[in-house]
Each structure stands twice: as C-alpha cells, then as structure tokens.
Amino acid sequence: MILVLKEELNDDQKTQLEKHLEDFSFFTYLKFDDRYLAIAPDKNIKTKIDFLRLPFVKEVIETDHPYPLASHTLKKEASVVQVGDLQIGGPKLTVMAGPCSIETQAQLEAVAKTIMKTKTDVFRAGAFKPRSSPYTFQGLGKDGLTLLKNIKQKYKIPIISEIIAPEQIEEFDDIIDILQIGARNMQNYHLLKALAKSGKPVLLKRNPANTIDEWLMSAEYLLAGGNENVILCERGSKTFDPKLPIAFNTNIIKTIKENTHLPLIVDPSHATGDSSLVEQIALSAVIAGADGVLIEVHPRPELAVTDARQVLSCESFVSLTDKLQIVSELSGRRFR
Amino acid sequence: MILVLKEELNDDQKTQLEKHLEDFSFFTYLKFDDRYLAIAPDKNIKTKIDFLRLPFVKEVIETDHPYPLASHTLKKEASVVQVGDLQIGGPKLTVMAGPCSIETQAQLEAVAKTIMKTKTDVFRAGAFKPRSSPYTFQGLGKDGLTLLKNIKQKYKIPIISEIIAPEQIEEFDDIIDILQIGARNMQNYHLLKALAKSGKPVLLKRNPANTIDEWLMSAEYLLAGGNENVILCERGSKTFDPKLPIAFNTNIIKTIKENTHLPLIVDPSHATGDSSLVEQIALSAVIAGADGVLIEVHPRPELAVTDARQVLSCESFVSLTDKLQIVSELSGRRFR
Amino acid sequence: MILVLKEELNDDQKTQLEKHLEDFSFFTYLKFDDRYLAIAPDKNIKTKIDFLRLPFVKEVIETDHPYPLASHTLKKEASVVQVGDLQIGGPKLTVMAGPCSIETQAQLEAVAKTIMKTKTDVFRAGAFKPRSSPYTFQGLGKDGLTLLKNIKQKYKIPIISEIIAPEQIEEFDDIIDILQIGARNMQNYHLLKALAKSGKPVLLKRNPANTIDEWLMSAEYLLAGGNENVILCERGSKTFDPKLPIAFNTNIIKTIKENTHLPLIVDPSHATGDSSLVEQIALSAVIAGADGVLIEVHPRPELAVTDARQVLSCESFVSLTDKLQIVSELSGRRFR
Amino acid sequence: MILVLKEELNDDQKTQLEKHLEDFSFFTYLKFDDRYLAIAPDKNIKTKIDFLRLPFVKEVIETDHPYPLASHTLKKEASVVQVGDLQIGGPKLTVMAGPCSIETQAQLEAVAKTIMKTKTDVFRAGAFKPRSSPYTFQGLGKDGLTLLKNIKQKYKIPIISEIIAPEQIEEFDDIIDILQIGARNMQNYHLLKALAKSGKPVLLKRNPANTIDEWLMSAEYLLAGGNENVILCERGSKTFDPKLPIAFNTNIIKTIKENTHLPLIVDPSHATGDSSLVEQIALSAVIAGADGVLIEVHPRPELAVTDARQVLSCESFVSLTDKLQIVSELSGRRFR
C-alpha cells in the first residue's frame, strides 16, 4: 500500500498513520519523483479506508508490487540520472571505461589519455577489490583513491569506483562520482541502506545468479532510502553448461526495461571474461537498447593484475568506440 | 581410440580387429573427411599396440574425446555443407526463412515471394509439428508436404522442414533438401541413426536445456553413422529466471566454434519467442560469427496458427535483411 | 475447454461439435476415468454457449489448464495403475529392480533370484539402450528380449523395459508388462502417441532438464491418446554446479503430487550416478511420499557393461530392502 | 604455494620471503591446525626453489587449490568446532532451533522451554534480519539482543544469531556464541574478514545460487584470516523450475564432505519454505550424513512475523526430535 501525501509529514501525523499498522509493521516515508510517500506492505494494514480520511493523505494506491518505486507502478517514463553535466539514461549513449584495478599512476594516465581521446564519459578504476581468493591482490585501497584523485583533477572526468563498506562513503566523497555496488554485494542490505542515505549516484550490478526481481528489490532499497540516483548494470548470467560459465543474454534488456524505469548500463567485460568477445557484446547491448556500456581497458592487458583475460588494450577500445558510434546511430541513439 | 585405415575393410579384416575388443564393445566403421576409420571407446580395448601390426591400419589415434568426429580432433578447418549450389558454412551468410507451420498454399506463396525478393537461400515450413499440447494443431502432415512441393517446383529454392520419425524419410525425400531435427528430438537416437543412414543434409537444433557437449554427442551420432552433412542450429537456452524463459547467449557462438568444425545457424525466432526481439538477435548472431540465420516469416503474423508471437511479417523480414547485409559486411562475411 | 459427453459420439455428432471450431483447431475425443470427453484448447472456440444446447453434451468445463487429464482438474483422488495383480500407486510401496542392461542369461538369473527373495514387485532390464555415445554398447536388442522372456516365464514376475521406437511395441507385447520411456525421449511425441494407442502401462521418466509442467504435458499425450495406465518416474535434476551433475531434490515429490494424480516412482540410481548414495536417496524418497522405487542391481557391479558406477550389488540391494521396510512403515505405507 | 614454517615469523623473516614475490602479490601468514603457514597464489611466485633454502621454511607445498585450508589439502580428518562444552562435527548430531525473528520475551521463552525439553544444543533467533523488501520488518536489532541475553542467562544454552555488519561484533560478543552469516552475505568479504579476526565460531550459509567451490572460497576467507571455528550450513539450491523455487539436494552432502573437512549443518526450514516438508528434509539430511540441523520453531507459527510458512510449532518440533533420534541412530550417529 502506498499513500501519496499532500506534504512532508511531521511526527504527529506519522503517529496518526502508524496506529493503523499491525505489530512489527511500519511505514517507510520518502520523497520520490517529487511526491511525498508513505509505503507499507499491504498484508499488514488493518484498515485501508481510514487512511483516506486523514487530511494529509491525497491518494491511496493499493499494490502488492514487490518493488513499487523501481517498477513502473509510480513512474512510467525512463529515469535519467544526472552526474555533473552528464545524463545517464537520456538520448546519448553513456560510455564508461578504465582498468579493473588501480595499479600505478602511470597506468591510470595511459588509460585516461585514451579515454579523453574517445570522449568517453566516465573513468572507472577499482581501489577496493572483492576477490574470490583471499590470497590475491585486494586493491590498493586508500592509496588507490589518491591516484584516482589526480586523474579526476587533471582530466575533469567523472569517476566510478566500487565501494564495499559504509565507512568508505566519506573517503570516496570528493573523489568518486558514482559509487559502484559489485555483484557479490547486490544483496548486502547494510551497504545498500548506507548508500541510500548518501544520496550519491549508485551503479548497482546484477549478481549473475540472481533474477531480475531480486535485483530490482535491491534497487528498491536504494530508492526507499531516498536515493533516486540509481543506475543498473547488467554483467551476464550464470548458466547450466560448464563450458559456458557466463552468458550475455541479449533478451534481458527488453525485459529489464519493461520492469523498471531506471537507466541500464551493460558491462561486456564481465559478461564474458574473454577480451575477444567484449566488442561483440558491447555492440549487441547497444542494438538491444542498453543506455550505456562499461568497459575494462588497460595499457598492457597481459600485465594487468586483475581481469587480464577480459580487459581491452587502449587500441582495441578506440576501435570499439568507432563501431559503437555506427551501431548506436543505427539504433537511434546519440553517441556524442 | 581411432584407427585410421588404409582402405575400406572387408569382413575378414573386421574380424581381425574385433578380436581385440572386450565383451559388448565394438568398432564403428565409417568414412569421414575422405578417410576410412574404425572407432571404439578407449576403455574397452585390451591391447592397443597390436592394432598397429595389422597391415591395413595406417595410424592409431588414442583419444577419449567424447565426440571425435564432430570436434576438431580429426578436422581442424570449418566444414561446409553443400545443398545443391548452396554452401552452408562458407564465406557467405546463409539465410533461411518461412512460416512456422504450413497452413495454406496462399500462405506459402505469400512468403515465397518475399523470400525470392530478398534472395533468401532456403525456404522453411513445418508439416509435422511437435507441440507441447496434444490438443493443438499438429501440422498438416503429408498434405503439407504436397503444398511445399509446389513451392519448390515453382521457385526452385531448397526447402528445410522438420522430420519426426524415420518412416518419413522416404516421403520427404524428393521434396525436402534439409531435414530438421527439432530441439525435443535432439537425443532421439533412433531418429538420429535413421537420418545418418539417409545421408541427406540434417539441421540439428540444440535443446535449450542441453549443454554443448550433449548436443555435439548427438551430432556425433549422425557423423558416426556416415552422414557428414550436418548443420548445427542454436535456438537459445533455458534460464533460472521465470521472467526470462529463454535466453540468447551471444557468448555461445565462439565456444561452439571452438568445439566443432560444423556450420552453425542461429534461429532468432525461437531464441526469444518475441517478434520485437528477432531483429536484434539476428544481428547479434551475425556479429558473433554465426554462419546463418533461420527466421520465421508469415504474411499475417496475428493469424499464424503456431508461433504467432514470434513470427515476423514479410515487411519486417525485408527490413531485417537490409540490416543483416550491413552487419554481415561489417563482420567480414558476404551477404549475397 | 472440456465437454463432458453423455455417451460415446458418432461421426455426425462429432461433425456437429466441430463446426464451432476455428481453422486448424480440433477436438480430442477420449474416455477418461469412465467419462467420455471432447477436449479442445479454449482460445480456438468461437461460441461456447452453443455446446450446451447440443443434446449429447452433459457439461462444459472451461479451463485453460495445459494438462487437464494429468492434473487434478478432472480427478482429485490418486490413480492406481494395475499391472496384473500388482497395484502401483496404492497403499503398498512398489519396488522395481534389475540390471541396467541385459547382458547374459546368467546375469539375469542371478539378479532374478535376489529379486524373488526380497519379494520385489517388478523386474527391470534394458534391451535397447539410448547411450550418449554412438561408440558404446547399445543393448542386445531383440536377443535381449528373448533372455527376458525366459525370466518372465520362470519367475512369473512383471517386467519393465525401455522402448525407443513405435515399431517395437509389437515385439515387446507379450514379454514386457510396463513400457519405459527414457528421459531423452520424454518429449518424443511420435513415440508417446504410439504408446498411448497401445494402452499398455507406461512408465514416463522426467528428463532431468525439464520442468514438472513440461513432463506432465508429455503425460497428457499418453492420457489424451486414451491410455490411463501412466506411471511417472523421477530421476533427478540437472544443477548449475559442475561438481553436482545431478541432484535428487526431495521437495519435488510433494509438488508433483499437488500437480497430478498419477503414481510416482523414484529412480535413485540415475538420481545420483553413485552407488554409495542410492540407499539414502531411496529412503529419502519413501519418507517424502514416493509410491515406489526403481533400483539398478547387478550380480557383479564392477563388471556391469553400463552404469557400473551407480548399480547396487545383490547384497546391497537386499540390505536396502530391509531398511526400506522400516522407513516405509514409519511413513505409513505397506511394504509387502 | 604453501610454505610450512618452523615457527611464527618476525618482520625480517617476512621481508626475506616477500622479496621473491611479483608486484601486487603477497603472503598470507596464519596458524592453521597447529602449524604456521605462509600462503601465496602459485602463479605469482618467481623462484620456488629459493624458499627451501630459507632456514625458517620447513616444507613447500606446491598447489593451486583455490581453497587449500578449507579443502583436504592440509587436513584429512573432519574438523570439530568447540562451542563451550558442545562439539559440532563430532559423533553427536547437533540440533539448533528457535524462531526466525526475535519478537517478544514471551515468544522466546515459549520456544526455549521446548528447546530445553528436547535437549536441543543451540538456541537460534534473529535480531538483525536481511529482508528482500525494505518495507518489511528488519528485526528488533539491539533490543532483540537484550531479550536473547535473558534467555542465555536463564537457560545456559549457547546462542546463534545472524550478524550483518562488522561493527556488530562487539555488541554480539558476550551474548552470541555462534555468529551466523546469511546466504546473501556469503560473498561479503568485508564482513568475512572482520569475523575472521574475531576468532568466534561462525556458521556460514551457502547462498542457494552459489556453487560449492564459491562457498568454500568464502570459508577460506575465514580460515585464511586465522579463524578455524567455521561451521558450514546448507540451505537448499535454486532450480530452473518456477514450480520449485528451492531444492534440497540430498546428493550435495557427500560432495561437500569430499571437498572440505569443516562440519556441516543443514537448515531444512529454508531448504523448503514449506513447514510440511521440514521434517522429511531433516530426516533425509541426517541419513545423508549431515552433522546437525537448524530448525525454525515458533510457539504460534501462524502469527510469526517472518517465515510463517516454514516454521514448525513447538509440538511439531518435539515430534521431529523423536524421529531424528531414530534416524540418527540408524545412521550411526549419537543423538544425545
């Protein structure tokens, strides 16, 4: 059940609302798409008609949609997330690129030059790396952020980087423009709630073993916490065939768009694990309607500390952007 | 274990070979890629060295590959299947199109005209329809074949149609150029063995729930039975997400090509079930390296008896072929 | 839409009914659970009310259930399939056992003696073996049937064996009491239709990659073809974990029973592939409510031509039946 | 590569070791099973033979096993985790039970009485609840811990409860004996690293969409961080069949035991989501070799705030423990 409110409520008004709830149930108050809302699960509400009698309630929407904010329940049109001057989800294709892990200033510089040459929109690089093995490189951490800060200042480009704990929000704050939630933390609600409060743009990756519904319920945590700057990122699905550890399913894009208004970026690098397939996935994603792509680029792929098998060289990335331009125009989307 | 033979063996020579086998084991004799071979599973062989002493044995290849003929074990280069003048698997993209089910002569005519206008290579239409429900249309059967024969004679175009039982081989013989094995019969070895004997070109669909290995072991039944005219057809995979009943995984194409020399056609219509996605899958498939596409086309999709949700109109098909031409040239493949 | 008829219809009456159908739609006429029925898919019916005006129509059941006969739509209580004196699906647990493949008369004899000692209900053994590889033993074929016939005559026990082609029905007829459809032929509708006509008891295995709905729609082919003697057989599911090629999901049994009235046998041997797990699966299956088990037994498992890794020795099988007795009684089911 | 050391190393010795590493690679130093170890991924090591020359290196084990500590690589025998007087993983079956969520002191009391009557080993109850929806009860939080503390003091029983953030370790410390990591946090390495440092017993649930390898690599984070008190918890697997959202695969238990020495608890409540199946899963799990079970119990299941559909009543739980006793003795395991 969603109550559309005439105004932001004071504590007395909240108390009036909540007396209608069952034990252990509660209202979530938030502003969404310029409206004040109070949301509670339907099943817990004792008396629905009473809400309409309250002077501060404008409308009652009865719904049991599991993710009313992320879905089209309250918002039909596509959302655009603003990052500085950049609009993600609008008529222009968004291109994000950079190395998987921050290694050295020289490495970041080499990629940044390519990035600028191709008019790429966002620079990506990871300082904190969630790795399958505890014995492998876990990222440069805070030192990596310092290296990233230099890139940001020199090239005036927005930066995206993965965040793995609430206490990092502060140190990311003046350097990182988009906070990335990795696949493994997709259902780390403790982290999601903290990023919701931060209000900063968040890119939420789908875990390759989770369904669209599970993913959008994680996005709902961000929206319900008051953060509308949510960007989705599709990075492939697990399969049942041991020869195919990861699949990029082109059909998913239309289904995602049917289920949410949030902008969608595709990560071809993780959707394959094989650099020779990155280009074809990126092109397919744009043909299928993705709002952007997020590509791993390294000046010397063979020496990359992480993701060496899937990262593109700077030359391959330049060549890819040329083809992306052709394909995005065929698909009715501006490239630059 | 594969024995490469100097010549085709007579019965005495076969007896000599077989005395080395364990109980219940046997040799499969066949000609493949212009060589005479005898193949038996390794584990059953008592004495391997003895085979080389036999005067008619040229070479012994020890391998436990589950599908030595379909894989690159014996043949590195890509295979081309010849259907009349048409080469499937060569430098030219193959386009097959037509209605899911044969309904009327007028329907076939309407599609055939579009087919000819677009220089499509093969006409498809089903007379025998394996349907999930026994209460729905099961195809026109032999009457459908008669209607197809008229198309073949009038337009001089090769025809592909699904076969569901060995006893149909004879009635298909002078009408159907490529015998299609549907996904549900992928492991119907009784049918596979019969089609192997027929020697006719066979298009073998992957069941969306089977792995590449399981599929290629079915292809092995055709090859081991002496039929080298095998074309593979990829039609999407089952997923774990109820919102996504079928996935088209672009990554599969490279993996298939790494595991077999057989030509590969993609069926975008079944790989989605949604006509609005057929074009994007077809283009993605060509970008990813498919040797051709198989598209469902109907003069009035909304009236199609079967697959109405996924079939293209003649107009949409014409428009698709234009885009296929652009994309196939970008991918270094001839379109016509 | 299901029409319950007052009597078996003549051709005139059928014509009267069918004039209400759309093109390419048809009625399936059958006797089920002592009622005459005419079934057609709802969507094709132009005028529903008209049917009730016909003097030979007793009732019209509007349903779009994909498998009305196999589900509880028309039959609430559990079905019992009669095989001679044996009742499958009743209060007594059914035990079927025997070797995977027929090898020799001595082998069958050795197992049969164990079978008789344990009061096993049905003897199983395969003459025609669908194998993943064309290079491995494909069964003794007709010769195997002859060996089975000797067992049947000597021990007076019902026999179950896999059938892979319609033309085998005749040669199976006086030897085999239950025709088994293997997992790979679960959607071989050509075979299903032929077995439906035969009227003989059929055991239909679920393909480990197919859903319950897909399986029961295959069962519907048998029932719609007029054969009510259908026994289901669960043999495990594919998983997404390469370390776990096959899963036995105990939860499936309740869900199957909720969706169908047909009796359910569990095949622990195929549900694991590991003889050390067969006992625990068999016991779990009975605890979970299976109507019976189908166990592979061989006098010398290490020498078995097929399924050597999963077959039980005669001794292990005797020990298993002792535990089955305890567990079936705990579960409120008669053992003998 | 694993170096077995003669003693705990000082900083100089560590520097000596590390000069042999590639950039961005490092050694993990830890004590495991009474041995001092230094572990680094093989691929990064330049010169292996050099390590043996160092006086403080006893042995070099070359392995690329992804989880050397959790696997049988270094430890063949089963591990036992000690929680006060209780031994988890030993000859006695461990039974853990209690409500999903802490609601009231009276609710906890009601369950605790049942727990004590059945000689259950561990009391479970959740204060912090990771929920799919942000609009539903998220647990009583710290207030819940206070209620749990009262139970612990009154009944002198060990307590298990889920932890969702590193900063909770301190407040859990004197109340909670076993820290539970829920399925959604299985790959939350930030949390895993913090719990590794804590040294407290940890119960790590498998995410139903993750493989055994992925799970054991998460366990490796705990072990590599110096915490050997790791208990695994199996709670079912996702399936491809929408009618079967969760599967309990009995086959998984043997495979887990083959891959790790860590003790294994099964959670039948989450492995089904259906209270009528909890008993049969618990019994099957014990038959299959689980070291214990974790059961949800509530004095009034129909009023439970969370997991109402899968929780057992106190009466059903008492009845289950009687059957568990029979089955655990059949399986050669002590019950009390």
Short mmCIF file of N, CA and C in Angstrom, two decimals, chain B residues 24 26 28 39 41 68-69 103 130-138 164-165 167 184-185 187-190 193 209-211 214 217 220-221 224 238 305, chain C residues 24 26 28 39 41 68-69 103 130-138 164-165 167 184-185 187-190 193 209-211 214 217 220-221 224 238 305:
data_model
loop_
_atom_site.label_atom_id
_atom_site.label_comp_id
_atom_site.label_asym_id
_atom_site.label_seq_id
_atom_site.Cartn_x
_atom_site.Cartn_y
_atom_site.Cartn_z
N PHE B 24 30.92 -56.93 -25.38
CA PHE B 24 29.94 -55.84 -25.53
C PHE B 24 30.52 -54.56 -26.14
N PHE B 26 32.57 -52.69 -29.47
CA PHE B 26 32.54 -52.90 -30.94
C PHE B 26 33.24 -51.73 -31.62
N THR B 28 33.07 -48.96 -34.74
CA THR B 28 32.22 -48.28 -35.71
C THR B 28 33.10 -47.98 -36.92
N ILE B 39 36.36 -46.79 -35.09
CA ILE B 39 36.37 -46.09 -33.80
C ILE B 39 35.76 -46.97 -32.71
N PRO B 41 35.47 -47.03 -28.10
CA PRO B 41 35.86 -46.32 -26.88
C PRO B 41 37.13 -46.92 -26.31
N PRO B 68 34.78 -37.42 -31.24
CA PRO B 68 35.98 -37.17 -32.05
C PRO B 68 35.69 -36.65 -33.46
N LEU B 69 34.58 -37.05 -34.06
CA LEU B 69 34.30 -36.60 -35.42
C LEU B 69 33.76 -35.17 -35.44
N GLU B 103 0.21 -23.75 -43.61
CA GLU B 103 -1.23 -23.64 -43.40
C GLU B 103 -1.98 -23.81 -44.73
N PRO B 130 5.89 -30.89 -33.68
CA PRO B 130 5.88 -31.38 -32.30
C PRO B 130 5.39 -30.24 -31.40
N ARG B 131 4.25 -30.42 -30.78
CA ARG B 131 3.66 -29.35 -29.96
C ARG B 131 3.61 -29.77 -28.50
N SER B 132 3.77 -28.84 -27.60
CA SER B 132 3.72 -29.16 -26.17
C SER B 132 2.38 -29.75 -25.76
N SER B 133 1.31 -29.31 -26.40
CA SER B 133 -0.02 -29.79 -26.03
C SER B 133 -0.61 -30.71 -27.10
N PRO B 134 -1.18 -31.83 -26.69
CA PRO B 134 -1.81 -32.73 -27.67
C PRO B 134 -3.09 -32.15 -28.26
N TYR B 135 -3.60 -31.09 -27.68
CA TYR B 135 -4.89 -30.54 -28.12
C TYR B 135 -4.72 -29.44 -29.17
N THR B 136 -3.49 -29.13 -29.54
CA THR B 136 -3.27 -28.07 -30.51
C THR B 136 -2.82 -28.65 -31.85
N PHE B 137 -2.92 -27.81 -32.86
CA PHE B 137 -2.58 -28.16 -34.24
C PHE B 137 -1.23 -28.89 -34.34
N GLN B 138 -1.26 -30.07 -34.97
CA GLN B 138 -0.05 -30.89 -35.05
C GLN B 138 0.58 -30.87 -36.44
N ILE B 164 10.07 -36.04 -37.90
CA ILE B 164 9.93 -36.54 -36.53
C ILE B 164 9.96 -38.06 -36.41
N ALA B 165 10.06 -38.76 -37.54
CA ALA B 165 10.09 -40.23 -37.46
C ALA B 165 10.84 -40.79 -38.67
N GLU B 167 10.24 -43.23 -40.56
CA GLU B 167 9.44 -43.65 -41.72
C GLU B 167 9.06 -42.47 -42.62
N ARG B 184 13.35 -31.01 -29.25
CA ARG B 184 12.83 -32.10 -28.39
C ARG B 184 13.32 -33.48 -28.84
N ASN B 185 13.73 -33.58 -30.09
CA ASN B 185 14.25 -34.85 -30.58
C ASN B 185 15.78 -34.88 -30.64
N GLN B 187 17.97 -35.77 -28.63
CA GLN B 187 18.57 -37.01 -28.15
C GLN B 187 17.72 -38.23 -28.49
N ASN B 188 16.94 -38.13 -29.55
CA ASN B 188 16.18 -39.27 -30.06
C ASN B 188 17.11 -40.05 -30.99
N TYR B 189 17.89 -40.94 -30.39
CA TYR B 189 18.96 -41.61 -31.14
C TYR B 189 18.40 -42.51 -32.23
N HIS B 190 17.20 -43.04 -32.03
CA HIS B 190 16.57 -43.85 -33.05
C HIS B 190 16.38 -43.04 -34.33
N LYS B 193 19.95 -42.08 -35.87
CA LYS B 193 20.58 -43.18 -36.61
C LYS B 193 19.97 -43.32 -38.01
N ALA B 209 17.80 -26.87 -23.07
CA ALA B 209 18.22 -27.32 -21.74
C ALA B 209 19.44 -28.22 -21.80
N ASN B 210 20.01 -28.41 -22.97
CA ASN B 210 21.17 -29.30 -23.08
C ASN B 210 22.46 -28.51 -23.26
N THR B 211 23.55 -29.13 -22.83
CA THR B 211 24.86 -28.48 -22.95
C THR B 211 25.42 -28.66 -24.36
N GLU B 214 26.50 -32.26 -24.84
CA GLU B 214 25.39 -33.19 -25.12
C GLU B 214 24.91 -33.05 -26.57
N MET B 217 27.43 -34.54 -28.99
CA MET B 217 27.38 -36.01 -28.98
C MET B 217 26.20 -36.51 -29.81
N GLU B 220 27.45 -36.32 -33.21
CA GLU B 220 28.36 -37.45 -33.42
C GLU B 220 27.60 -38.68 -33.93
N TYR B 221 26.36 -38.86 -33.46
CA TYR B 221 25.55 -39.99 -33.95
C TYR B 221 25.35 -39.89 -35.46
N ALA B 224 28.96 -40.45 -37.06
CA ALA B 224 29.40 -41.84 -36.88
C ALA B 224 28.57 -42.79 -37.75
N LYS B 238 17.47 -22.23 -21.85
CA LYS B 238 16.64 -22.03 -20.66
C LYS B 238 17.43 -21.24 -19.62
N VAL B 305 -1.11 -19.85 -37.08
CA VAL B 305 -1.63 -20.93 -36.23
C VAL B 305 -0.65 -21.28 -35.11
N PHE C 24 -7.89 -25.03 -38.20
CA PHE C 24 -6.73 -25.72 -37.65
C PHE C 24 -6.92 -26.17 -36.19
N PHE C 26 -9.18 -28.51 -33.33
CA PHE C 26 -9.87 -29.80 -33.39
C PHE C 26 -10.23 -30.27 -31.99
N THR C 28 -10.26 -33.44 -29.31
CA THR C 28 -9.71 -34.75 -28.98
C THR C 28 -10.80 -35.52 -28.23
N ILE C 39 -12.09 -32.60 -25.90
CA ILE C 39 -11.23 -31.53 -25.37
C ILE C 39 -10.65 -30.73 -26.52
N PRO C 41 -8.45 -26.71 -27.12
CA PRO C 41 -7.91 -25.53 -26.42
C PRO C 41 -8.94 -24.41 -26.43
N PRO C 68 -5.12 -30.94 -18.53
CA PRO C 68 -6.33 -31.18 -17.73
C PRO C 68 -6.48 -32.63 -17.26
N LEU C 69 -6.03 -33.60 -18.04
CA LEU C 69 -6.21 -35.00 -17.64
C LEU C 69 -5.18 -35.42 -16.59
N GLU C 103 22.67 -58.47 -20.21
CA GLU C 103 23.95 -58.91 -20.74
C GLU C 103 23.90 -60.40 -21.10
N PRO C 130 19.47 -46.28 -25.03
CA PRO C 130 19.89 -44.99 -25.60
C PRO C 130 21.14 -44.52 -24.87
N ARG C 131 22.24 -44.44 -25.58
CA ARG C 131 23.53 -44.09 -24.96
C ARG C 131 24.02 -42.74 -25.49
N SER C 132 24.68 -41.98 -24.66
CA SER C 132 25.20 -40.68 -25.10
C SER C 132 26.19 -40.82 -26.25
N SER C 133 26.95 -41.90 -26.26
CA SER C 133 27.96 -42.08 -27.30
C SER C 133 27.56 -43.17 -28.28
N PRO C 134 27.71 -42.92 -29.58
CA PRO C 134 27.40 -43.96 -30.57
C PRO C 134 28.40 -45.11 -30.56
N TYR C 135 29.52 -44.92 -29.86
CA TYR C 135 30.57 -45.93 -29.90
C TYR C 135 30.45 -46.94 -28.76
N THR C 136 29.44 -46.79 -27.91
CA THR C 136 29.31 -47.69 -26.77
C THR C 136 28.12 -48.63 -26.97
N PHE C 137 28.11 -49.67 -26.18
CA PHE C 137 27.10 -50.73 -26.21
C PHE C 137 25.68 -50.15 -26.28
N GLN C 138 24.91 -50.58 -27.27
CA GLN C 138 23.57 -50.04 -27.48
C GLN C 138 22.47 -51.02 -27.06
N ILE C 164 12.13 -47.64 -27.47
CA ILE C 164 12.63 -46.42 -28.09
C ILE C 164 12.00 -46.12 -29.45
N ALA C 165 11.12 -47.02 -29.93
CA ALA C 165 10.50 -46.75 -31.24
C ALA C 165 9.15 -47.45 -31.31
N GLU C 167 7.73 -49.11 -33.59
CA GLU C 167 7.70 -50.44 -34.21
C GLU C 167 8.10 -51.54 -33.24
N ARG C 184 15.46 -39.10 -22.29
CA ARG C 184 15.78 -38.43 -23.56
C ARG C 184 14.61 -38.45 -24.54
N ASN C 185 13.70 -39.39 -24.35
CA ASN C 185 12.52 -39.46 -25.23
C ASN C 185 11.28 -38.85 -24.58
N GLN C 187 10.02 -36.01 -24.60
CA GLN C 187 9.22 -35.16 -25.49
C GLN C 187 9.21 -35.69 -26.92
N ASN C 188 9.43 -36.98 -27.08
CA ASN C 188 9.33 -37.63 -28.39
C ASN C 188 7.85 -37.97 -28.60
N TYR C 189 7.12 -36.99 -29.12
CA TYR C 189 5.65 -37.13 -29.18
C TYR C 189 5.21 -38.24 -30.13
N HIS C 190 6.04 -38.50 -31.13
CA HIS C 190 5.74 -39.60 -32.06
C HIS C 190 5.67 -40.93 -31.29
N LYS C 193 2.60 -40.88 -28.75
CA LYS C 193 1.31 -41.15 -29.40
C LYS C 193 1.12 -42.64 -29.67
N ALA C 209 16.39 -32.15 -17.19
CA ALA C 209 16.45 -30.72 -17.53
C ALA C 209 15.07 -30.14 -17.81
N ASN C 210 14.03 -30.94 -17.62
CA ASN C 210 12.68 -30.43 -17.91
C ASN C 210 11.91 -30.13 -16.63
N THR C 211 10.99 -29.21 -16.73
CA THR C 211 10.17 -28.82 -15.58
C THR C 211 9.04 -29.83 -15.37
N GLU C 214 6.42 -29.36 -18.09
CA GLU C 214 6.78 -29.97 -19.37
C GLU C 214 6.58 -31.49 -19.34
N MET C 217 2.89 -32.40 -19.36
CA MET C 217 2.31 -32.24 -20.69
C MET C 217 2.66 -33.44 -21.57
N GLU C 220 0.28 -35.98 -20.56
CA GLU C 220 -1.01 -35.65 -21.15
C GLU C 220 -1.16 -36.27 -22.54
N TYR C 221 -0.06 -36.36 -23.30
CA TYR C 221 -0.11 -37.01 -24.61
C TYR C 221 -0.58 -38.46 -24.48
N ALA C 224 -4.34 -38.28 -23.27
CA ALA C 224 -5.22 -37.77 -24.34
C ALA C 224 -5.35 -38.79 -25.47
N LYS C 238 19.16 -31.72 -13.29
CA LYS C 238 20.42 -31.04 -13.58
C LYS C 238 20.60 -29.87 -12.62
N VAL C 305 28.23 -53.67 -17.86
CA VAL C 305 28.56 -53.01 -19.13
C VAL C 305 28.13 -51.55 -19.11
#
